Short mmCIF file of C-alpha atoms and ligand atoms in Angstrom, two decimals:
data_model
loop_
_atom_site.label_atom_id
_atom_site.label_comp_id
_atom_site.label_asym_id
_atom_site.label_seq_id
_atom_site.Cartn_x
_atom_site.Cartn_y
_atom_site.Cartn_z
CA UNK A 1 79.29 78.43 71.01
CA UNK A 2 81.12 82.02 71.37
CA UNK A 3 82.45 82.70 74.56
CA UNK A 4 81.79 86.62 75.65
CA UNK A 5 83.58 88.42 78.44
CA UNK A 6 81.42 88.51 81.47
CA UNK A 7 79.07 91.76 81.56
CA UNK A 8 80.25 94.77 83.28
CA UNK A 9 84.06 93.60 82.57
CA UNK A 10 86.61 94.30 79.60
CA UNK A 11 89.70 92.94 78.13
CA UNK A 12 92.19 95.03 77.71
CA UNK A 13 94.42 94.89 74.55
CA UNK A 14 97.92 95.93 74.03
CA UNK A 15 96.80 99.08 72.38
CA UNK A 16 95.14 99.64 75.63
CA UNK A 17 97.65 98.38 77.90
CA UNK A 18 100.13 100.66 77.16
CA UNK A 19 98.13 103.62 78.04
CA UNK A 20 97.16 101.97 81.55
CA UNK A 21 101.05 101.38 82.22
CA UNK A 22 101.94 104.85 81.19
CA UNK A 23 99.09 105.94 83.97
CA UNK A 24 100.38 103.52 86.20
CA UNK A 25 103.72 104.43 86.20
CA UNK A 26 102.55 108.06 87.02
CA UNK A 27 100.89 106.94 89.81
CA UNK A 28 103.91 104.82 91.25
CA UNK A 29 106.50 107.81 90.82
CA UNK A 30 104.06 110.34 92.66
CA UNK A 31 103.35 108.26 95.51
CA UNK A 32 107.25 107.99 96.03
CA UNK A 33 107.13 111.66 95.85
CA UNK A 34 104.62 111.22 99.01
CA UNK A 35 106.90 108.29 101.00
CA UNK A 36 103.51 106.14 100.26
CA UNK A 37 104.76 102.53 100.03
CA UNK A 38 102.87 99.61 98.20
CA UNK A 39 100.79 96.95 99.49
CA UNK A 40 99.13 93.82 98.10
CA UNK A 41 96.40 92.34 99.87
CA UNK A 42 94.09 89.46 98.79
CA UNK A 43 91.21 89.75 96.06
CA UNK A 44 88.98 88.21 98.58
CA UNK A 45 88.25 88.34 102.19
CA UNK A 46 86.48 87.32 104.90
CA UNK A 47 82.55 88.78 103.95
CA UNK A 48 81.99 90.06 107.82
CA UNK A 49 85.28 92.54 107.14
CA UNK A 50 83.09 94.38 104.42
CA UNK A 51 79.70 93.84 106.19
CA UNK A 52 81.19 95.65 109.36
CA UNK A 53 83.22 98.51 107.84
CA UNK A 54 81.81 99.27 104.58
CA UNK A 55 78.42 98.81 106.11
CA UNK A 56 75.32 96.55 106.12
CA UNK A 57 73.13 99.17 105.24
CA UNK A 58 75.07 100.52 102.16
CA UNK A 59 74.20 100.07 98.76
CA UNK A 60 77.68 98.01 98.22
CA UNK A 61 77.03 95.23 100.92
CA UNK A 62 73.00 95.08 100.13
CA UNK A 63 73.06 94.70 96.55
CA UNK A 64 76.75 94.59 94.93
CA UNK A 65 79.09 92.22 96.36
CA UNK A 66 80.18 89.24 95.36
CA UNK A 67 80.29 86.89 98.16
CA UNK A 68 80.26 82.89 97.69
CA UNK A 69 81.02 80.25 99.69
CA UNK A 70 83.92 78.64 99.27
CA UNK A 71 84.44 74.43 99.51
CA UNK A 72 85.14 74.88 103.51
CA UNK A 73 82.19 76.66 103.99
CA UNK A 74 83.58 80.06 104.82
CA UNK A 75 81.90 82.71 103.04
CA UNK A 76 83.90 85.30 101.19
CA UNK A 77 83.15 88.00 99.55
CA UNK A 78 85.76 89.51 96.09
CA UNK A 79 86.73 92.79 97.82
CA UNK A 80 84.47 96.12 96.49
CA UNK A 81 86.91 98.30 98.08
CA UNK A 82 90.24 98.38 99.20
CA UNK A 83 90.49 100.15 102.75
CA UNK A 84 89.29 97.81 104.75
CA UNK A 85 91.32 94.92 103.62
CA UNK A 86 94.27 97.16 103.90
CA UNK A 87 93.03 98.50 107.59
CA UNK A 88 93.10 94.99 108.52
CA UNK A 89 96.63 94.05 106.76
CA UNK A 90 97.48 96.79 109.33
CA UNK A 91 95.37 95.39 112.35
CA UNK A 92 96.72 92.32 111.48
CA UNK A 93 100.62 92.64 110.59
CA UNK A 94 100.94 94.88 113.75
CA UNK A 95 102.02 97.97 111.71
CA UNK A 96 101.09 100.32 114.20
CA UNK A 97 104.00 98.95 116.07
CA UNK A 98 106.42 100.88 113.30
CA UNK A 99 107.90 103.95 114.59
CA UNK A 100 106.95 105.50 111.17
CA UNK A 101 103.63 106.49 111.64
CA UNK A 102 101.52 107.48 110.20
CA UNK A 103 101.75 104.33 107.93
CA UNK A 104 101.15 105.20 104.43
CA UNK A 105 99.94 103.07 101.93
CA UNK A 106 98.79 102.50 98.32
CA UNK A 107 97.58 99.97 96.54
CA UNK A 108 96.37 99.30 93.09
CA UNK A 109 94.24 96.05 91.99
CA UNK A 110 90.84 95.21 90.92
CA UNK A 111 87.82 95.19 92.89
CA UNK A 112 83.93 93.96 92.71
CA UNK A 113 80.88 95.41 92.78
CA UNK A 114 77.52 94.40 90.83
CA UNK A 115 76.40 96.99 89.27
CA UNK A 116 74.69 98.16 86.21
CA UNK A 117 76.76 98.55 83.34
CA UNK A 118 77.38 102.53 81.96
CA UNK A 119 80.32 104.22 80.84
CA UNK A 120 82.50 104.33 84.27
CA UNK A 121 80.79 101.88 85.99
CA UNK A 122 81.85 98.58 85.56
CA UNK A 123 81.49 95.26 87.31
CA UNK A 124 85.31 94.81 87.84
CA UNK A 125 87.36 97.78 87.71
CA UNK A 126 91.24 99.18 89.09
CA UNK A 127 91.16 101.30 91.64
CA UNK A 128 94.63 103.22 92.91
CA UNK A 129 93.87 104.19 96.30
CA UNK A 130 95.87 105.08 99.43
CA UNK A 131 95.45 105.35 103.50
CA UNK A 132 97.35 107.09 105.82
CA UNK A 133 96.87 105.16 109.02
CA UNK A 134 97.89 106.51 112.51
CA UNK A 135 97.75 110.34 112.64
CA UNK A 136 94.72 112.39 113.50
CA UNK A 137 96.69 115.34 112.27
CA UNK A 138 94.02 117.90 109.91
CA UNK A 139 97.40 118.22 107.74
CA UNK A 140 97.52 114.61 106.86
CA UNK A 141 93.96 114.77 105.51
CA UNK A 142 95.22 117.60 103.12
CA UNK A 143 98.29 116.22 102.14
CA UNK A 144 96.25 112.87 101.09
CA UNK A 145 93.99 115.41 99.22
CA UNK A 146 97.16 117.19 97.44
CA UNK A 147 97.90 113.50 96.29
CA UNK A 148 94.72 112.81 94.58
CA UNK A 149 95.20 116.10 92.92
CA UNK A 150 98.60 115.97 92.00
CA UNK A 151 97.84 113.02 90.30
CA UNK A 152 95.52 113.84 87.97
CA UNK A 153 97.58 117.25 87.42
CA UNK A 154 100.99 115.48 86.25
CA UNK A 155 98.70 113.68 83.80
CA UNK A 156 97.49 117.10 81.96
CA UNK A 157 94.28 117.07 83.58
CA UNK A 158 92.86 120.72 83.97
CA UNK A 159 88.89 120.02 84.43
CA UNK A 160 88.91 119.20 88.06
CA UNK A 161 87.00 120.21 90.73
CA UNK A 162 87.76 119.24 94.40
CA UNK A 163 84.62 119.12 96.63
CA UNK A 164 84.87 118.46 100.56
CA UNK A 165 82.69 118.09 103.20
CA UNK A 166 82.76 117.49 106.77
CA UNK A 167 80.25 114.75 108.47
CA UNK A 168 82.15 115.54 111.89
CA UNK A 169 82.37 113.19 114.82
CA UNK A 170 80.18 110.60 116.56
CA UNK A 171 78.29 113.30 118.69
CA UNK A 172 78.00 115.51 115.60
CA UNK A 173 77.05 112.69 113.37
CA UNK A 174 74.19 111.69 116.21
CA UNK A 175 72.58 115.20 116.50
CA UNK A 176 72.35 115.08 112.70
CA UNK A 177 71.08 111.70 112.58
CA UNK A 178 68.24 112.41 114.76
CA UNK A 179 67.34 115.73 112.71
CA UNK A 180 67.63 113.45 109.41
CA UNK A 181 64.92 111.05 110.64
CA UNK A 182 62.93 114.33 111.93
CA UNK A 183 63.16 115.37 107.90
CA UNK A 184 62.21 112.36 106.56
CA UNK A 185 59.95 110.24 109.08
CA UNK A 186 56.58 112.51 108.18
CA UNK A 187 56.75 111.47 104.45
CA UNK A 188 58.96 108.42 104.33
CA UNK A 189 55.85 106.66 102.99
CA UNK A 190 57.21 108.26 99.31
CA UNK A 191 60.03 107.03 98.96
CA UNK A 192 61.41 103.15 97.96
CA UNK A 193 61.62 100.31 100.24
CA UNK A 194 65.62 100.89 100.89
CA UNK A 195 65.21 103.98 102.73
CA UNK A 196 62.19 103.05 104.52
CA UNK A 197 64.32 100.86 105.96
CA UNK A 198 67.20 103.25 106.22
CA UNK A 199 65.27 105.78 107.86
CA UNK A 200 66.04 104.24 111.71
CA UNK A 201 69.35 102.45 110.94
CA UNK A 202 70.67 104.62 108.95
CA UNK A 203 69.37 107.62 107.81
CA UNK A 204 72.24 109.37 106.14
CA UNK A 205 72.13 106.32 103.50
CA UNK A 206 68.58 107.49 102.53
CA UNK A 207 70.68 111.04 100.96
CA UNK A 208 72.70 108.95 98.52
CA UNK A 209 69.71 106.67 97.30
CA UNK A 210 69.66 106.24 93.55
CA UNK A 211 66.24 105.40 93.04
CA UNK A 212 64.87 108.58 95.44
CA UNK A 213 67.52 110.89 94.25
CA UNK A 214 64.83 114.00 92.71
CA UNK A 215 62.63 113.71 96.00
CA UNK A 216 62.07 117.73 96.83
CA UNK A 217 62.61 116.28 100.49
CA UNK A 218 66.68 115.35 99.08
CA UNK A 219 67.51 118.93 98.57
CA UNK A 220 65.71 120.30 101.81
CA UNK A 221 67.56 117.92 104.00
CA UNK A 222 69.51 118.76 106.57
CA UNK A 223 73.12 119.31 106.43
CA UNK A 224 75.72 118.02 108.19
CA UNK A 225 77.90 120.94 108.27
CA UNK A 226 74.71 122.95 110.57
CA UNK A 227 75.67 119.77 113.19
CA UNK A 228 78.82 119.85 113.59
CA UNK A 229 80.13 120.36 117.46
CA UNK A 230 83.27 122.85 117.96
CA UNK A 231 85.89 120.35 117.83
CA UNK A 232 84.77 118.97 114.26
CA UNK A 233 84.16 122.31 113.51
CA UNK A 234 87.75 123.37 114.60
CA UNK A 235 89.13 120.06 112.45
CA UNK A 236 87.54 121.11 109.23
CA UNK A 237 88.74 124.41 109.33
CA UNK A 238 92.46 123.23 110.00
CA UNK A 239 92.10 120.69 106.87
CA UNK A 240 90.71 123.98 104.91
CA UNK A 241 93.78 126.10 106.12
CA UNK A 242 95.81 123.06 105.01
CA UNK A 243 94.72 123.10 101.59
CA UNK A 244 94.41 126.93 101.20
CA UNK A 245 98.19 126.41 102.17
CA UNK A 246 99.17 123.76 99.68
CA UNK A 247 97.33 126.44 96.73
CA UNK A 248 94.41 123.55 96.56
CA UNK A 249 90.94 125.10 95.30
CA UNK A 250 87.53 123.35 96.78
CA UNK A 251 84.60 123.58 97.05
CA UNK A 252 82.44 122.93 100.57
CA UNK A 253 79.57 120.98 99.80
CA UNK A 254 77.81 120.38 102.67
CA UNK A 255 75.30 117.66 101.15
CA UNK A 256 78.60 115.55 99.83
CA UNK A 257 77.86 112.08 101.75
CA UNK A 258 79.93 108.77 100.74
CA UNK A 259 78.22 105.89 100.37
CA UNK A 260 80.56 103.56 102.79
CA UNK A 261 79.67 104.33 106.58
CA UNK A 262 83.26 104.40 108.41
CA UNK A 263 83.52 107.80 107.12
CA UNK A 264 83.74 110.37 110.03
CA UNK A 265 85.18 114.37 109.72
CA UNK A 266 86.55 114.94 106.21
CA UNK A 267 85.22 113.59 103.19
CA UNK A 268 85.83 114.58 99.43
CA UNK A 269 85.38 113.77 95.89
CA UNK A 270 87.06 114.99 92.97
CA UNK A 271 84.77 115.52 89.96
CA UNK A 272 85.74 116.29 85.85
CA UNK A 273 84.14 119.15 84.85
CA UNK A 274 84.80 118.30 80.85
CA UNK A 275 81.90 118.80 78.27
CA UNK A 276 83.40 115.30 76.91
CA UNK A 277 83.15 113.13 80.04
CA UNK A 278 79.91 111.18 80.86
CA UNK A 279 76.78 111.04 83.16
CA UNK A 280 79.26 109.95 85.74
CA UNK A 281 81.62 112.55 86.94
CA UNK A 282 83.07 111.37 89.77
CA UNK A 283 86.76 110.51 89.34
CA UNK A 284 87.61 110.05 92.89
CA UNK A 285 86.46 109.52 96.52
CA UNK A 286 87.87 109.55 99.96
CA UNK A 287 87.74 110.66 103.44
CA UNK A 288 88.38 109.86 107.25
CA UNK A 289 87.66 107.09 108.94
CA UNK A 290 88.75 107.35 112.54
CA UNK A 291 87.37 103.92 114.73
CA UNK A 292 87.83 101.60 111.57
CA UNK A 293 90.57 99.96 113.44
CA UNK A 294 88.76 99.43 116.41
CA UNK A 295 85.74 98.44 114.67
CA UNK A 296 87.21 95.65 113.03
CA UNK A 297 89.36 94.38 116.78
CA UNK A 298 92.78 96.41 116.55
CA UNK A 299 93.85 99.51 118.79
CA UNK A 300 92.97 102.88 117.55
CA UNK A 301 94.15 104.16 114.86
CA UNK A 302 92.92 107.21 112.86
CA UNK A 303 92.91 107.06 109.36
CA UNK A 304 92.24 108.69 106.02
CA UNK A 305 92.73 107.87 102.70
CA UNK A 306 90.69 107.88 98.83
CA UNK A 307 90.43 105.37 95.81
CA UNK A 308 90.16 106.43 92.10
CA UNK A 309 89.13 104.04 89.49
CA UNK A 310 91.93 103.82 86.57
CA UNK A 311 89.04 103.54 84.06
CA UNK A 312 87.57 106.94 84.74
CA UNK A 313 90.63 108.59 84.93
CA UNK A 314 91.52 107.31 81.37
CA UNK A 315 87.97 108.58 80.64
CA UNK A 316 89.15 112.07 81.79
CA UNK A 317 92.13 111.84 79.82
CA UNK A 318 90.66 110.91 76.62
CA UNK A 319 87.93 113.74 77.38
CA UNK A 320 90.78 116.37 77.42
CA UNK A 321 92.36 114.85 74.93
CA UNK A 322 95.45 114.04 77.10
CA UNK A 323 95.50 110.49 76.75
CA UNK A 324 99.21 109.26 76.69
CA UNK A 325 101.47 108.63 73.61
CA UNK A 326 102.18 104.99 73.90
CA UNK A 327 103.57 104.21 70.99
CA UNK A 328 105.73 100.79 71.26
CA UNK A 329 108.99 100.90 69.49
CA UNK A 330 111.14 97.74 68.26
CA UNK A 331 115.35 98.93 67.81
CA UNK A 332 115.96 96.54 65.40
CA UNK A 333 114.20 93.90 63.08
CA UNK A 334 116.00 91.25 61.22
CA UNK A 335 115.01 90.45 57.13
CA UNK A 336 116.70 86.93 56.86
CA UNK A 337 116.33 85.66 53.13
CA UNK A 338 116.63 82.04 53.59
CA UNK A 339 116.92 79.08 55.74
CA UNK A 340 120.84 79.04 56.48
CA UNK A 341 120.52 83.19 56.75
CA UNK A 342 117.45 82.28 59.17
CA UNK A 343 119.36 80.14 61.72
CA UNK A 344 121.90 82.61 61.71
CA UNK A 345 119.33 85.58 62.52
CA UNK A 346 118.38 83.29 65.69
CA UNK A 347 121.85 83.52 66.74
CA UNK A 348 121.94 87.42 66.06
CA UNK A 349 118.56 87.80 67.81
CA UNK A 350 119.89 86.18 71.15
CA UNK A 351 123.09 88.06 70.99
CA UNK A 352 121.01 91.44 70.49
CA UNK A 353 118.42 91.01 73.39
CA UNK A 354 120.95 89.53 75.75
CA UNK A 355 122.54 93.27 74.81
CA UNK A 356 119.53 95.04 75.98
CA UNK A 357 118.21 95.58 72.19
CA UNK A 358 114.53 94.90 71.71
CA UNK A 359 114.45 93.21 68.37
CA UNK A 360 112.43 90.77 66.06
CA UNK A 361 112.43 88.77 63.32
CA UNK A 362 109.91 86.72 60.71
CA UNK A 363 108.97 83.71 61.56
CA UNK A 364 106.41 83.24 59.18
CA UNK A 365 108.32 82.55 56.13
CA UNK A 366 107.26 85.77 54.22
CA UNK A 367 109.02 87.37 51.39
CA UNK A 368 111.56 89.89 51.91
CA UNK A 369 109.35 92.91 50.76
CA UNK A 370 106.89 91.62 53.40
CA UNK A 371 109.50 91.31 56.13
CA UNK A 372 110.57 94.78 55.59
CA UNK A 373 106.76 95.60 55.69
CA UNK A 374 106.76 94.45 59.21
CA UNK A 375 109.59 96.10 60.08
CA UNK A 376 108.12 99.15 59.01
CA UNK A 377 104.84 98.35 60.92
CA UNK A 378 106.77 97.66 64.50
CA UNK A 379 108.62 101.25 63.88
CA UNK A 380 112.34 99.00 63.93
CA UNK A 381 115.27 101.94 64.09
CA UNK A 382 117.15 99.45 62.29
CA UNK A 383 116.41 96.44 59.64
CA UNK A 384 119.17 94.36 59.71
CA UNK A 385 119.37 91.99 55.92
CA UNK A 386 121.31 88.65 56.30
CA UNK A 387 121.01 86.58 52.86
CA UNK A 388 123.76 83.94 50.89
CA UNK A 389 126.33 86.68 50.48
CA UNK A 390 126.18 88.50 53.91
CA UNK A 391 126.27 84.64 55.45
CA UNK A 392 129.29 84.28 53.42
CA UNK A 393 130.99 87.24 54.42
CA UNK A 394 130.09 87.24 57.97
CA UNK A 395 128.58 90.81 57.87
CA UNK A 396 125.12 92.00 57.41
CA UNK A 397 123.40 95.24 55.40
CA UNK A 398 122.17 97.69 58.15
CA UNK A 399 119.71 100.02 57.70
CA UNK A 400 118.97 102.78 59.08
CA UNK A 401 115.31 103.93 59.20
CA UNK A 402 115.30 107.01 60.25
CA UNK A 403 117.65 108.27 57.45
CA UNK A 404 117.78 105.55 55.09
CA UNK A 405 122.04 105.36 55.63
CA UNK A 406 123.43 101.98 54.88
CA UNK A 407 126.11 100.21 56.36
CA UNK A 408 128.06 96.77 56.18
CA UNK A 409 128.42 95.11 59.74
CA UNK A 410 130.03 92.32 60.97
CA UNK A 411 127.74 89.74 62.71
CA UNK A 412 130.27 89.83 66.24
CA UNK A 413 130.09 94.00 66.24
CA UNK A 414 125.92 94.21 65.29
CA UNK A 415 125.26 94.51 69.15
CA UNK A 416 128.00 97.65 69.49
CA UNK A 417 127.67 99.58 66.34
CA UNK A 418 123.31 99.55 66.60
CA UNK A 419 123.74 101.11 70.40
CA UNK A 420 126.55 103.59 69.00
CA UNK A 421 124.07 104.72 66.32
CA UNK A 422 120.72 105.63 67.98
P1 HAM B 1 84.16 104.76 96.46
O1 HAM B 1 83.63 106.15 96.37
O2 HAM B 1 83.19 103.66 96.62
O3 HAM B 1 85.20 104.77 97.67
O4 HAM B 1 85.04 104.47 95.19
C1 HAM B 1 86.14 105.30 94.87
C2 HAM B 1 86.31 105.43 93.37
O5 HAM B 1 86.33 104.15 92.76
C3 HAM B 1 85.20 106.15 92.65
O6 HAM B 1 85.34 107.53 92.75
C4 HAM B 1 85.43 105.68 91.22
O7 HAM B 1 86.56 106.33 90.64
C5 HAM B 1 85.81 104.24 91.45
N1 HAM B 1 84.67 103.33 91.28
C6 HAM B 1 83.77 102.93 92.19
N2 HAM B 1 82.89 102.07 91.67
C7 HAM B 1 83.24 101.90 90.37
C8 HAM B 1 82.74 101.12 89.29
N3 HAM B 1 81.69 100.31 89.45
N4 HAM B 1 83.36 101.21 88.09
C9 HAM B 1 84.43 102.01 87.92
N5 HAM B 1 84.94 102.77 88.91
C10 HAM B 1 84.38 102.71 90.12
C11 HAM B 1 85.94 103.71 98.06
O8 HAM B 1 86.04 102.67 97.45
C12 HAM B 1 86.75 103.97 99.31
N6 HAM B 1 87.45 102.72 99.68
C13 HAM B 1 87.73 105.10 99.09
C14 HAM B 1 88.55 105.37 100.29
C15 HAM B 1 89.82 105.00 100.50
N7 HAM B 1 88.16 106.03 101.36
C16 HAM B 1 89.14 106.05 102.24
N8 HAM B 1 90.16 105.41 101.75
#
């Protein structure tokens, strides 16, 4: 029998890896840029935190989570997003108590959803995502923005397009609600079972709907943006001066929904534009979710925040042709030619590492023209040659590889002379 890896998952190998660190690193040094701190929270939670904030008529808690019961019978649920597990670390851990508020936060991990499998959309993925929790401030929303942005920019990507949206406040959300189910109600025989079901719980749900998505009625639907009252009005246009501020071009679209209901006021998505990317163009999605706090028991606390998936932004990388350079370098690699020279390449080896010099030997008993072949293969600066007459004399050959200079070393002053020469 042949094990596979689950559907909708991947293994990454080290030729891989080294890309996603490269990306991750990126990510870490810009969010100290932004004074956004990381946090860790579990892979699984409570299933009622998801059903409650994420929604119980969204297409994530209907169809795509992963929930189980565990031996106890509590029933958890892998986490399909990261903001409410990280609104209730906050809830939870009091940190609207710190006098540095907002709070701001990013995390990085896997999450869940069950999904069909397509280039970009996988069954476990990474997602980096932040929240700024405590400040109802429109600047906050754009500097979040600028960090999604900035992102992607340090990485060399140039094929972005920044779309935002308003859905406005409760009251605004209501009268567009009720003008949503005016739209649809008349015809709502046409389309699936989901949004027949939608149409009085949740109408806006019916506008993302996969299966429904060419219905003429989609396009003609009312938008948000016509319902929004003067003070979500007045927000929107302070995040827009924001950004216009920062130098950020966007793009109002006033049909952009999210498919997770705590969203309230801004919302945004950052597309690739590349010929080379796939069906999917979404890189990255985020918006406001004022009430979360208070939805799921803690004291009010306005929030906003986005999550990108690492996978599509390597897409959008390799699409540009900007994927990293990762390529993994050894300093020095040791050709012992027998068994006394081999014990005393051990020695070496600890003495070099414990210096801070990433080095390697053979321990596969190979010939000497295939050691230096592997030395060659792991890009070694140096090859250092211990055999009978080197052991005898206490010194080694060293070579250098990038000019092909020789030199005669003793074993005690390896360390030294290999860190004075590269
Ligand atoms: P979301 O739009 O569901 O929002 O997901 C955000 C991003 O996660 C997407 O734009 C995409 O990059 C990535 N993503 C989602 N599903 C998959 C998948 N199946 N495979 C690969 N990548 C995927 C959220 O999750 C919100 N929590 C974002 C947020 C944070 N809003 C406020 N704060």
């Amino acid at each position: 029998m042949m094990f596979k890896v689950p559907r909708g998952t991947k293994d990454l190998l080290p030729e891989e890896t080294g890309k996603w660190q490269a990306v991750e690193s990126l990510i870490r040094e810009t969010c100290r840029l932004y004074r956004y701190e990381e946090i860790r929270t579990p892979i699984f939670e409570q299933t009622e935190l998801f059903t409650r904030s994420v929604g119980d008529t969204t297409d994530i808690v209907q169809k795509e989570m992963y929930t189980f019961e565990d031996r106890g019978g509590r029933s958890l649920t892998l986490r399909p997003e990261g903001t409410a597990p990280v609104v209730r670390a906050f809830v939870e851990h009091k940190l609207f108590g710190s006098p540095d508020q907002p709070v701001k936060l990013y995390y990085m991990g896997q999450m869940f959803r069950y999904e069909r499998q397509q280039a970009g959309r996988y069954r476990q993925f990474v997602q980096f995502g932040v929240e700024a929790i405590g400040s109802a401030s429109p600047a906050i929303d754009a500097e979040v923005i600028s960090l999604a942005m900035d992102v992607y920019q340090r990485a060399g990507l140039k094929d972005l397009k920044l779309v935002i949206n308003s859905l406005g406040d409760k009251e605004s959300r209501e009268a567009h609600r009720e003008a949503l189910i005016r739209h649809f109600e008349p015809s709502i025989g046409e389309f699936c079972s989901d949004c027949q079901n939608r149409l009085q719980k949740n109408p806006l749900r019916i506008l993302d709907c996969k299966v429904d998505r060419e219905h003429p009625l989609m396009n003609s639907a009312p938008a948000l943006t016509d319902y929004l009252n003067e003070g979500s009005a007045a927000y929107f246009g302070e995040v827009k001066k924001s950004l216009d501020a920062l130098g950020i071009d966007y793009v109002v679209d006033p049909n952009l929904v999210r498919g997770l209901d705590y969203y309230n006021h801004t919302a945004f998505e950052i597309m690739s534009t590349s010929d080379g990317f796939g069906a999917i163009t979404t890189l990255c999605g985020g918006g406001r979710y004022n009430g979360l706090s208070e939805d799921i028991g803690g004291p009010e606390a306005p929030g906003i925040g986005f999550a990108m998936s690492i996978e599509r932004f390597l897409m959008a990388l390799e699409a540009e042709g900007k994927m990293p350079e990762t390529e993994s370098r050894l300093d020095a690699f040791i050709v012992a030619l027998d068994e006394e020279s081999r014990k005393e390449a051990v020695k070496i080896l600890g003495s070099l590492r414990r210096e801070g010099i990433a080095a390697d030997m053979d321990y596969m008993d190979r010939k000497m023209k295939a050691q230096m072949k592997a030395a060659d293969r792991q890009k070694a600066g140096f090859v250092i040659v211990i055999g009978e007459d080197e052991l005898k004399n206490g010194a080694a050959g060293v070579k250098n590889m990038a000019d092909g200079t020789q030199e005669t070393v003793e074993f005690g002053r390896l360390a030294e002379t290999l860190k004075s020469r590269s």
